[in-house]
Coordinates of C-alpha atoms and ligand atoms in Angstrom, one line a residue:
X209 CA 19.0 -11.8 7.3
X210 CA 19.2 -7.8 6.3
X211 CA 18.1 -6.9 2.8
X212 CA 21.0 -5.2 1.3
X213 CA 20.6 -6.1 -2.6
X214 CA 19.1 -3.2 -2.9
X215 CA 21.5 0.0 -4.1
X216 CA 18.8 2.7 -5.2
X217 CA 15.3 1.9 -5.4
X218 CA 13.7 3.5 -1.9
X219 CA 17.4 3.2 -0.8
X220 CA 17.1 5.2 2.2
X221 CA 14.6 3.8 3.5
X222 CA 15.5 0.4 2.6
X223 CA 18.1 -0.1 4.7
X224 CA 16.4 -0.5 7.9
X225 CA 14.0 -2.6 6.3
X226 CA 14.8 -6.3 7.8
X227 CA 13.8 -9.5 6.9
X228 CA 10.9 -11.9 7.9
X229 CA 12.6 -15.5 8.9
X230 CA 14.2 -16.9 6.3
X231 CA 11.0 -18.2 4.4
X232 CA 11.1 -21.1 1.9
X233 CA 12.4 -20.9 -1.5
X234 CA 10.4 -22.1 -4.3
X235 CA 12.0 -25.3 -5.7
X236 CA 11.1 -24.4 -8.8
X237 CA 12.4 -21.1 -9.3
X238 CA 15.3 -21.6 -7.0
X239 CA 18.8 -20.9 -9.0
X240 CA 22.0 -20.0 -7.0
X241 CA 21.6 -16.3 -8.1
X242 CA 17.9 -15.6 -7.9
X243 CA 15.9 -15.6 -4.5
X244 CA 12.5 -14.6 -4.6
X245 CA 11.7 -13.1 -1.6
X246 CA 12.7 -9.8 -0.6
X247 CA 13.4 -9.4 -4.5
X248 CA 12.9 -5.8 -6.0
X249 CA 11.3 -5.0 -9.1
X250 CA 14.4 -4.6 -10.8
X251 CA 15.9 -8.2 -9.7
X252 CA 12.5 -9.6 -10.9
X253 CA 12.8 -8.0 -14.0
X254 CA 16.4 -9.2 -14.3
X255 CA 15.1 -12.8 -13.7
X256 CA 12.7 -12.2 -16.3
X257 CA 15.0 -11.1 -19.0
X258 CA 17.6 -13.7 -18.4
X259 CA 15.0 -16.5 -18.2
X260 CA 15.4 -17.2 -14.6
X261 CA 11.9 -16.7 -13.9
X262 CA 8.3 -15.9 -15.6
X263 CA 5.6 -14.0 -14.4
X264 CA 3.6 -17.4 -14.1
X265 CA 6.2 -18.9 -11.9
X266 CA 5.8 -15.7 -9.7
X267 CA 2.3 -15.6 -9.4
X268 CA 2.7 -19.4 -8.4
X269 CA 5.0 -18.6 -5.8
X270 CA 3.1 -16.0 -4.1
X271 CA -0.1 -18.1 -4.5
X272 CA 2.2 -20.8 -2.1
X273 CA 3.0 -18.4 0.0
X274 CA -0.4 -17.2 0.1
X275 CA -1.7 -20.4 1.0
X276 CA 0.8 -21.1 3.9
X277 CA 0.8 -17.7 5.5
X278 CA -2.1 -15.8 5.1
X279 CA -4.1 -17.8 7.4
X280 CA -2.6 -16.5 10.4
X281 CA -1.3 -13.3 8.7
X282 CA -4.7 -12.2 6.9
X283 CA -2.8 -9.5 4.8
X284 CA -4.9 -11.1 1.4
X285 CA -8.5 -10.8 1.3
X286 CA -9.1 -12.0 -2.0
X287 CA -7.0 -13.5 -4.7
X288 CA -7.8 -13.1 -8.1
X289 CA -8.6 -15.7 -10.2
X290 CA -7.9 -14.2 -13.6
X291 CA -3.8 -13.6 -12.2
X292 CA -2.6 -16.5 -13.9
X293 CA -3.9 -16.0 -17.4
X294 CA -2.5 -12.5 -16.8
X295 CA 0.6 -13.4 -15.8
X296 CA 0.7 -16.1 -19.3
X297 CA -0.2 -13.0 -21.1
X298 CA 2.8 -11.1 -20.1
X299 CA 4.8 -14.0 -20.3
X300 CA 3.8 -14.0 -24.0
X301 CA 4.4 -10.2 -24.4
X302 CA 7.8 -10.7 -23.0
X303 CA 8.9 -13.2 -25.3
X304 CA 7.4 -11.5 -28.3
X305 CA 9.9 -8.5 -27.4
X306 CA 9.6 -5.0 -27.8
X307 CA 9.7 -2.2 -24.9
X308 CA 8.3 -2.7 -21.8
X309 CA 7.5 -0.8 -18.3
X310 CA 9.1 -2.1 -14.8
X311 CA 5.7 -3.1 -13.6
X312 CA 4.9 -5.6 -16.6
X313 CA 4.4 -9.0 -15.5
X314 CA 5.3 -7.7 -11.7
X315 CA 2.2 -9.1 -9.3
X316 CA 0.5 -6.3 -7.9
X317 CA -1.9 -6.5 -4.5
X318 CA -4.9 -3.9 -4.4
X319 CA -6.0 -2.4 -1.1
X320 CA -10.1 -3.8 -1.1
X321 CA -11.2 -0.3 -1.4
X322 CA -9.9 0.3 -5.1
X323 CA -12.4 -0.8 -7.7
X324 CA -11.7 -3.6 -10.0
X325 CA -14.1 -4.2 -12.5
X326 CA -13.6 -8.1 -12.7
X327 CA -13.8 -11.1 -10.5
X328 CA -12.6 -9.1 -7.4
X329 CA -14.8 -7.6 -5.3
X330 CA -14.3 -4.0 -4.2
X331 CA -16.0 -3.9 -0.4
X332 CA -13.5 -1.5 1.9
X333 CA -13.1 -4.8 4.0
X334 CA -17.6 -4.5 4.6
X335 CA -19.8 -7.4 4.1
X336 CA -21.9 -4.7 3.4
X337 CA -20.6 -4.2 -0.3
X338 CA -20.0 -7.6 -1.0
X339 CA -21.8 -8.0 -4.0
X340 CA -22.1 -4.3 -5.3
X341 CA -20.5 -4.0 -8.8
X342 CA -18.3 -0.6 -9.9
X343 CA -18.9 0.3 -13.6
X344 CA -15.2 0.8 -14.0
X345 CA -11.6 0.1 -13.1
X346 CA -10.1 3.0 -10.6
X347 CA -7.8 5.0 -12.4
X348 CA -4.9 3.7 -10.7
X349 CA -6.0 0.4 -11.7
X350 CA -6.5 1.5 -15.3
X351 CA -3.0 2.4 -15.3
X352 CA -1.4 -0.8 -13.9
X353 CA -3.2 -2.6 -16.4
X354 CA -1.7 -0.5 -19.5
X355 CA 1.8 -1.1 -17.6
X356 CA 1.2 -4.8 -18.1
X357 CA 0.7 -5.4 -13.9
X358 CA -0.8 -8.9 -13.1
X359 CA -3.4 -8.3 -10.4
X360 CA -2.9 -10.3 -8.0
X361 CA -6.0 -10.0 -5.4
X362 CA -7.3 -7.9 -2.9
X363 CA -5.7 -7.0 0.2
X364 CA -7.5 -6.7 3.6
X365 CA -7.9 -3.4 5.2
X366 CA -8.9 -1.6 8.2
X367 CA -12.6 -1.8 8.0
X368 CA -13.6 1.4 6.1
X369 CA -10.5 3.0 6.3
X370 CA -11.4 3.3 10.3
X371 CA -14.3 5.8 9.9
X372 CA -16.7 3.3 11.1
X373 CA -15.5 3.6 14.4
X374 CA -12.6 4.8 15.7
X375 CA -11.7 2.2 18.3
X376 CA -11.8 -0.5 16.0
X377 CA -8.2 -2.4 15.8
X378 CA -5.9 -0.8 13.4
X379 CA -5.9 -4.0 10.4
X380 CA -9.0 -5.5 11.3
X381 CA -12.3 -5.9 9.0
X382 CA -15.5 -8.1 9.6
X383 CA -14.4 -10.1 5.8
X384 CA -11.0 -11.5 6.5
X385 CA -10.6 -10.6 10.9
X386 CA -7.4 -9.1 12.2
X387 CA -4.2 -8.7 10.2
X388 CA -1.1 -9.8 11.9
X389 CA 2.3 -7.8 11.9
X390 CA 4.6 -10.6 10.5
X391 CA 7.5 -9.4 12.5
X392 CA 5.5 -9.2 16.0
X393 CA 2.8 -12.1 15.8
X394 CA 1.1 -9.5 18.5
X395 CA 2.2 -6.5 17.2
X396 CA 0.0 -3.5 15.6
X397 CA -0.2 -3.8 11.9
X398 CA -1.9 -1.1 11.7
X399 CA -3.9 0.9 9.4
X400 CA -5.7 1.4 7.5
X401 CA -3.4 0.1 4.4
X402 CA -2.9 -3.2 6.6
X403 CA -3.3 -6.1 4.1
X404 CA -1.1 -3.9 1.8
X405 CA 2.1 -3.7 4.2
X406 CA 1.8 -7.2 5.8
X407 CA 1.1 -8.9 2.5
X408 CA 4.8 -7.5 0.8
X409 CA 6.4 -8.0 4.1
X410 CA 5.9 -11.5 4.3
X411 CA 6.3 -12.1 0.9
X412 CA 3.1 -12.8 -0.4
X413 CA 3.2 -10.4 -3.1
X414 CA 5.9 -8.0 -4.9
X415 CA 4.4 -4.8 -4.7
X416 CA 1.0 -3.2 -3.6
X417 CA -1.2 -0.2 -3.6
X418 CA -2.5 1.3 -0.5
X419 CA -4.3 4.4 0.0
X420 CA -4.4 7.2 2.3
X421 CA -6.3 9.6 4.2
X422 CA -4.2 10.3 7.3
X423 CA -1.6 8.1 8.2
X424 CA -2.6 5.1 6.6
X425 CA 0.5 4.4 4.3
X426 CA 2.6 6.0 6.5
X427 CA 2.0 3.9 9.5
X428 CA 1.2 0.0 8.4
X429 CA 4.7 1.2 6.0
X430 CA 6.4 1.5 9.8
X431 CA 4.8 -1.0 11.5
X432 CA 5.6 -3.6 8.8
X433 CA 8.9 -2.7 7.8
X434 CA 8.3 -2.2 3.8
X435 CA 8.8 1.0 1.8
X436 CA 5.6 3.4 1.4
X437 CA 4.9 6.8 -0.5
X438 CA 2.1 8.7 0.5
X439 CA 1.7 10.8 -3.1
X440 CA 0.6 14.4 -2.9
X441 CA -3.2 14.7 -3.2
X442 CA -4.0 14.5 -6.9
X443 CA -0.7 13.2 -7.9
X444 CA -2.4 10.1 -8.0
X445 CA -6.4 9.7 -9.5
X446 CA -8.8 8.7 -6.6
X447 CA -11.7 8.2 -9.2
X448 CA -13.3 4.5 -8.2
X449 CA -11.8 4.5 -5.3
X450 CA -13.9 4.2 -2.1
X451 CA -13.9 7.9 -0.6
X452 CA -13.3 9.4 2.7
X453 CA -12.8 12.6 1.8
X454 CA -11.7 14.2 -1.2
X455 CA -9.3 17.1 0.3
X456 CA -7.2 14.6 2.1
X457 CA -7.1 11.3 0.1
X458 CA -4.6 10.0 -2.4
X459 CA -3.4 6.6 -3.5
X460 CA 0.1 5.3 -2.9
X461 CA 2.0 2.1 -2.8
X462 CA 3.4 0.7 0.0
X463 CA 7.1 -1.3 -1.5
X464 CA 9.3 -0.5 -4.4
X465 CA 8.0 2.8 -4.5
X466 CA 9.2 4.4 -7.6
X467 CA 8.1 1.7 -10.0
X468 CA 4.7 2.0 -8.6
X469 CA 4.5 5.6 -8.6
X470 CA 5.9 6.2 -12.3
X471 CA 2.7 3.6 -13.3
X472 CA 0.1 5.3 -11.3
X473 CA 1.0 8.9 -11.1
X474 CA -1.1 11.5 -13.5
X475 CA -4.1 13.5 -14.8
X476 CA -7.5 11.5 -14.8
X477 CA -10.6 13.0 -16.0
X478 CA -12.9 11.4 -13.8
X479 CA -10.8 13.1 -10.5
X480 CA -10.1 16.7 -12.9
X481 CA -9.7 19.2 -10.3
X482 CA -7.0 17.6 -8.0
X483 CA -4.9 15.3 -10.7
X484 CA -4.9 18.6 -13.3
X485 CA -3.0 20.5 -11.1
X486 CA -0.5 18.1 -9.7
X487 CA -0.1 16.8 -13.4
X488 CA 1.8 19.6 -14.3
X489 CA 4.6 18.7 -11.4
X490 CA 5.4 15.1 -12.1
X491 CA 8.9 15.3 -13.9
X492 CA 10.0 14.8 -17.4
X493 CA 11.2 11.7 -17.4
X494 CA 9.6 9.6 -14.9
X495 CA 11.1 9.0 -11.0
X496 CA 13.9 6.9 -11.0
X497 CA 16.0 9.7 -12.2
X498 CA 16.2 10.5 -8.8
X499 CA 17.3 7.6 -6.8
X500 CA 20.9 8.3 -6.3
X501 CA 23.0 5.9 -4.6
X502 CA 24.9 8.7 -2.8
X503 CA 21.6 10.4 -2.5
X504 CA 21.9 11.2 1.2
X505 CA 24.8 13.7 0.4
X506 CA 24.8 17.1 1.4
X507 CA 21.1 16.6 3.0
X508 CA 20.1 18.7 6.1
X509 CA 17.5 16.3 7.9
X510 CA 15.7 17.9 11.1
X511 CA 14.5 14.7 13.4
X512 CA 11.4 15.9 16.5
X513 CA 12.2 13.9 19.0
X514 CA 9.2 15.5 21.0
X515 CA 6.4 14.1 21.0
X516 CA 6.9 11.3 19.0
X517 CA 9.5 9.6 21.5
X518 CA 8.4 11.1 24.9
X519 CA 6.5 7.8 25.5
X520 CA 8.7 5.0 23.6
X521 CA 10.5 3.2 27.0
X522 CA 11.5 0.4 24.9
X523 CA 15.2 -0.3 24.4
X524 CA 15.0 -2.0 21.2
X525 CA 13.0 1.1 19.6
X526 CA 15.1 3.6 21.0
X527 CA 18.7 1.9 19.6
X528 CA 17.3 1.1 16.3
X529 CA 16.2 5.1 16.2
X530 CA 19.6 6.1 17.0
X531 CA 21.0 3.6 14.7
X532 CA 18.7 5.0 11.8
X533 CA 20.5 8.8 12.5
X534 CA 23.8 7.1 12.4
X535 CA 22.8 5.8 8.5
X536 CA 21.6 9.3 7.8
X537 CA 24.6 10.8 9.1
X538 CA 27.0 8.0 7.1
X539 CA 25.5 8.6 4.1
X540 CA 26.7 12.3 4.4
X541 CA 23.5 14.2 5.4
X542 CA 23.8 16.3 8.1
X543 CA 21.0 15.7 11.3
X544 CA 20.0 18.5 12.9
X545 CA 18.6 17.0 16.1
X546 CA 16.0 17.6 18.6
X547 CA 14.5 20.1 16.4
X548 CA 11.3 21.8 18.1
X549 CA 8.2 22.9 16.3
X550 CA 5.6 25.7 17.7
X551 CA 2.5 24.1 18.5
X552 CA 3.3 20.5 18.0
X553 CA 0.7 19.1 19.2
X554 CA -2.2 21.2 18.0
X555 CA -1.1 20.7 14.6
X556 CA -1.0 16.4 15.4
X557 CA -4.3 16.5 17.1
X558 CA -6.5 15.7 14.1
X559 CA -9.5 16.7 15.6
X560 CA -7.8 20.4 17.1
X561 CA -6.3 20.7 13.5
X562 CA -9.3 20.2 12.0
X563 CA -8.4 17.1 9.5
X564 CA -11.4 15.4 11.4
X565 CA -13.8 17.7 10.9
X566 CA -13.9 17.8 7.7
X567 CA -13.1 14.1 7.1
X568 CA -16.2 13.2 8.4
X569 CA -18.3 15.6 6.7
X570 CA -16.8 14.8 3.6
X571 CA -17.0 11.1 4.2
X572 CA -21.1 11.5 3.9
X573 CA -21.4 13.5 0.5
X574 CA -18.5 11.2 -1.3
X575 CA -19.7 8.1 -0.1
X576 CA -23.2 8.6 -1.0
X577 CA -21.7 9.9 -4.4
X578 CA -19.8 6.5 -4.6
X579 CA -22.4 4.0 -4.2
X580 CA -24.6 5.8 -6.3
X581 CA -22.4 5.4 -9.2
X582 CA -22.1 1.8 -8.8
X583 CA -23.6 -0.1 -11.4
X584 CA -25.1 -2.8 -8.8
X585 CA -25.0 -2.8 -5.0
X586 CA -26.7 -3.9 -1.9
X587 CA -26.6 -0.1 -0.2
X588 CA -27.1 3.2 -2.1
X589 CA -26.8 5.5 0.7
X590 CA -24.4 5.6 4.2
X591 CA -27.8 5.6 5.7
X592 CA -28.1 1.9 4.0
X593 CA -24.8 0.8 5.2
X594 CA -25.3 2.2 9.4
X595 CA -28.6 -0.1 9.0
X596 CA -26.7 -3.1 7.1
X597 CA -24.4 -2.9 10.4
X598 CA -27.1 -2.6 12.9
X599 CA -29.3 -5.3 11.2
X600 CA -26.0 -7.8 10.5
X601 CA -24.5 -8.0 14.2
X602 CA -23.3 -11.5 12.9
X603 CA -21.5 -9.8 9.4
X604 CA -20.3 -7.0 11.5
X605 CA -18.5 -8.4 14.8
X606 CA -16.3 -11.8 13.4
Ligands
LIG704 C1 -16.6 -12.0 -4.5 O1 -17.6 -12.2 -3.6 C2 -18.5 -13.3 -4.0 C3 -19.7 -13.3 -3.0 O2 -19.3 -13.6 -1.7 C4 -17.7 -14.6 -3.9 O3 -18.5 -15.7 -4.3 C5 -16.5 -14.5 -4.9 O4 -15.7 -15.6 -4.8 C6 -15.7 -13.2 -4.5 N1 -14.6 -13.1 -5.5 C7 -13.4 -13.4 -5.3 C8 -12.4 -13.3 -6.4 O5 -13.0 -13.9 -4.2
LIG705 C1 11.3 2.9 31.6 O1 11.3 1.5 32.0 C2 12.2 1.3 33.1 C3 12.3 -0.2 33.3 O2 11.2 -0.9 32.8 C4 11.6 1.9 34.3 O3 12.4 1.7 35.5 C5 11.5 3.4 34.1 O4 10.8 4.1 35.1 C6 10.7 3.7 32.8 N1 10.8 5.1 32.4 C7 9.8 5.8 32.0 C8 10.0 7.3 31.7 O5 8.6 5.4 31.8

């Protein structure tokens, strides 16, 4: 089954996305012209407004699905227990009338390391946090909540975003185990936005918020098939989010990426330096301006083979890369191929380039700034949370 209901939104990109299986439709919201899964934002919000669907029928349906697939897929750490009400809420809003954003009433997964200040707990995947307490929403947060977003949980995550140790598996944390690719039972999820991009792959949830350091939209986004936008750093606030380091990290959504971006995008006091400058470059008039159906059009595209493919002997991979050129090309863009780049792999060696470097040493002084901001928490200090994991073999290895 190819998705192809899709004219603009993440267009490009959207057309090599492919289905999961065919999963099973909701009797209850089931109507000849209304299938839930793989549904965009705007279809949902078409449901809505011809009484096809509420938000409380959606946040049933992705509870089901929750129930029946996350535990082998493990993309949903938490769910939230306040959704429903939310979800009644905009139900009520809706009816009332009146303007309203693309994300209202649209469920909305958050990676574990963005703090909720509510039932959810905020833990980047650690037993370690489980229990600590943030004083505040995350600004991103702050801002799907104004949009009228339902929060719908928690999604897993590669265990603190991977810094613990760098050969743990990408999509695995001690709190929910390993993620699994829904496309490739043993396939790589990977990282570290893992519960994000398996949970709106496999339908589980409409849209969700991932974050990144280096790579870690980008890649689960690949491995799993869905949309995702890595924003500029500062586009997006990282204030209560959980820090690696503040020169490299921004927040970014991982499906239906424009409605998501228009809600989160802008300046936030509490992260000044990096969102007042990009503030000033987020157009007049939101995103979606910009999806154009013939969009592709007159576009030069340069596609490195080397060294990205140099080690891919795998048929499948290799057609479907070709087959992605030929949509480029169809569309009207012109691909100028087997373009080289000086120093390739200096610049993709993180450690050579020197993006490790300074993650880690940035990793210490933000963490330790982090959890001593929360308002409660079992570890003040990254000391504290090296001796949580050498003390709790048991919490740590699962
Ligand atoms: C948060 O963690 C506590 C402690 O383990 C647990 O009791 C609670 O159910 C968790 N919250 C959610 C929404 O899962
Ligand atoms: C690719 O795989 C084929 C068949 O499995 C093998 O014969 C060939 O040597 C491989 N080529 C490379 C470059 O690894």
């Amino acid at each position: 089954m190819a998705v192809t209901k899709l004219p603009n939104a993440g267009a490009i990109a959207r057309l090599f996305l492919l289905s999961t299986a065919a999963l099973i439709l909701a009797g209850a919201i089931a109507t000849p012209h209304f299938a839930i899964e793989e549904a965009t934002v705007e279809q949902i919000q078409q449901a809505f407004a011809q009484n096809q669907l509420t938000s409380k029928q959606l946040v049933n349906f992705y509870f089901d699905q929750i129930r029946s697939l996350n535990p082998l897929l493990r993309g949903v750490l938490e769910v939230n227990p306040d959704a429903l009400r939310q979800a009644e809420q905009a139900d009520r809003e809706r009816a009332a009338g009146g303007l309203l954003t693309d994300l209202h009433g649209i469920p909305v997964l958050l990676k574990d390391g963005i703090g909720t200040r509510d039932a959810l707990n905020t833990t980047c995947g650690s037993y370690a946090l489980l229990g600590s307490v943030v004083a505040r929403d995350a600004g991103v947060v702050e801002r799907l909540r104004r949009a009228g977003a339902v929060i719908l949980g928690k999604a897993s995550q590669s265990e603190w975003y991977n810094v613990r140790s760098f050969s743990i598996p990408g999509g695995w944390c001690a709190r929910s185990g390993q993620a699994v690719n829904p496309y490739v039972e043993g396939g790589n999820p990977c990282g570290s936005s893992s519960g994000s991009a398996v949970s709106v792959a496999a339908n589980m949830v409409a849209v969700s918020l991932g974050t990144e350091t280096d790579g870690s939209i980008l890649c689960p986004a690949d491995r799993n098939s869905v949309v995702g936008i890595k924003p500029t750093v500062g586009l997006t606030s990282r204030a209560g989010v959980i820090p690696i380091s503040p020169r490299q990290d921004t927040i970014g959504t991982v499906s239906d990426a424009v409605y998501v971006l228009e809600a989160i995008v802008g300046y936030d006091p509490r992260d000044h330096e990096a969102t007042k400058e990009a503030a000033g470059f987020v157009p007049c008039g939101g995103y979606k301006q910009f999806l154009k159906r013939d969009g592709l059009r007159g576009k030069r595209i340069g596609v490195v083979r080397s060294p990205f493919l140099d080690s891919v002997n795998d048929s499948t991979v290799l057609t479907a890369f070709e087959l992605h050129l030929e949509v480029f090309r169809r569309g009207g863009a012109t691909v100028v191929d087997h373009l080289e780049i000086a120093e390739i792999n200096v610049i993709l060696d993180p450690f050579k380039s020197g993006e490790v470097p300074v993650l880690m040493a940035e990793f210490k002084v933000g963490i330790n700034q982090y959890l001593e901001e929360l308002v409660e928490s079992p570890v003040r200090s990254l000391a504290d949370i090296i001796a949580f994991n050498i003390n709790n073999p048991v919490l740590v290895i699962r």
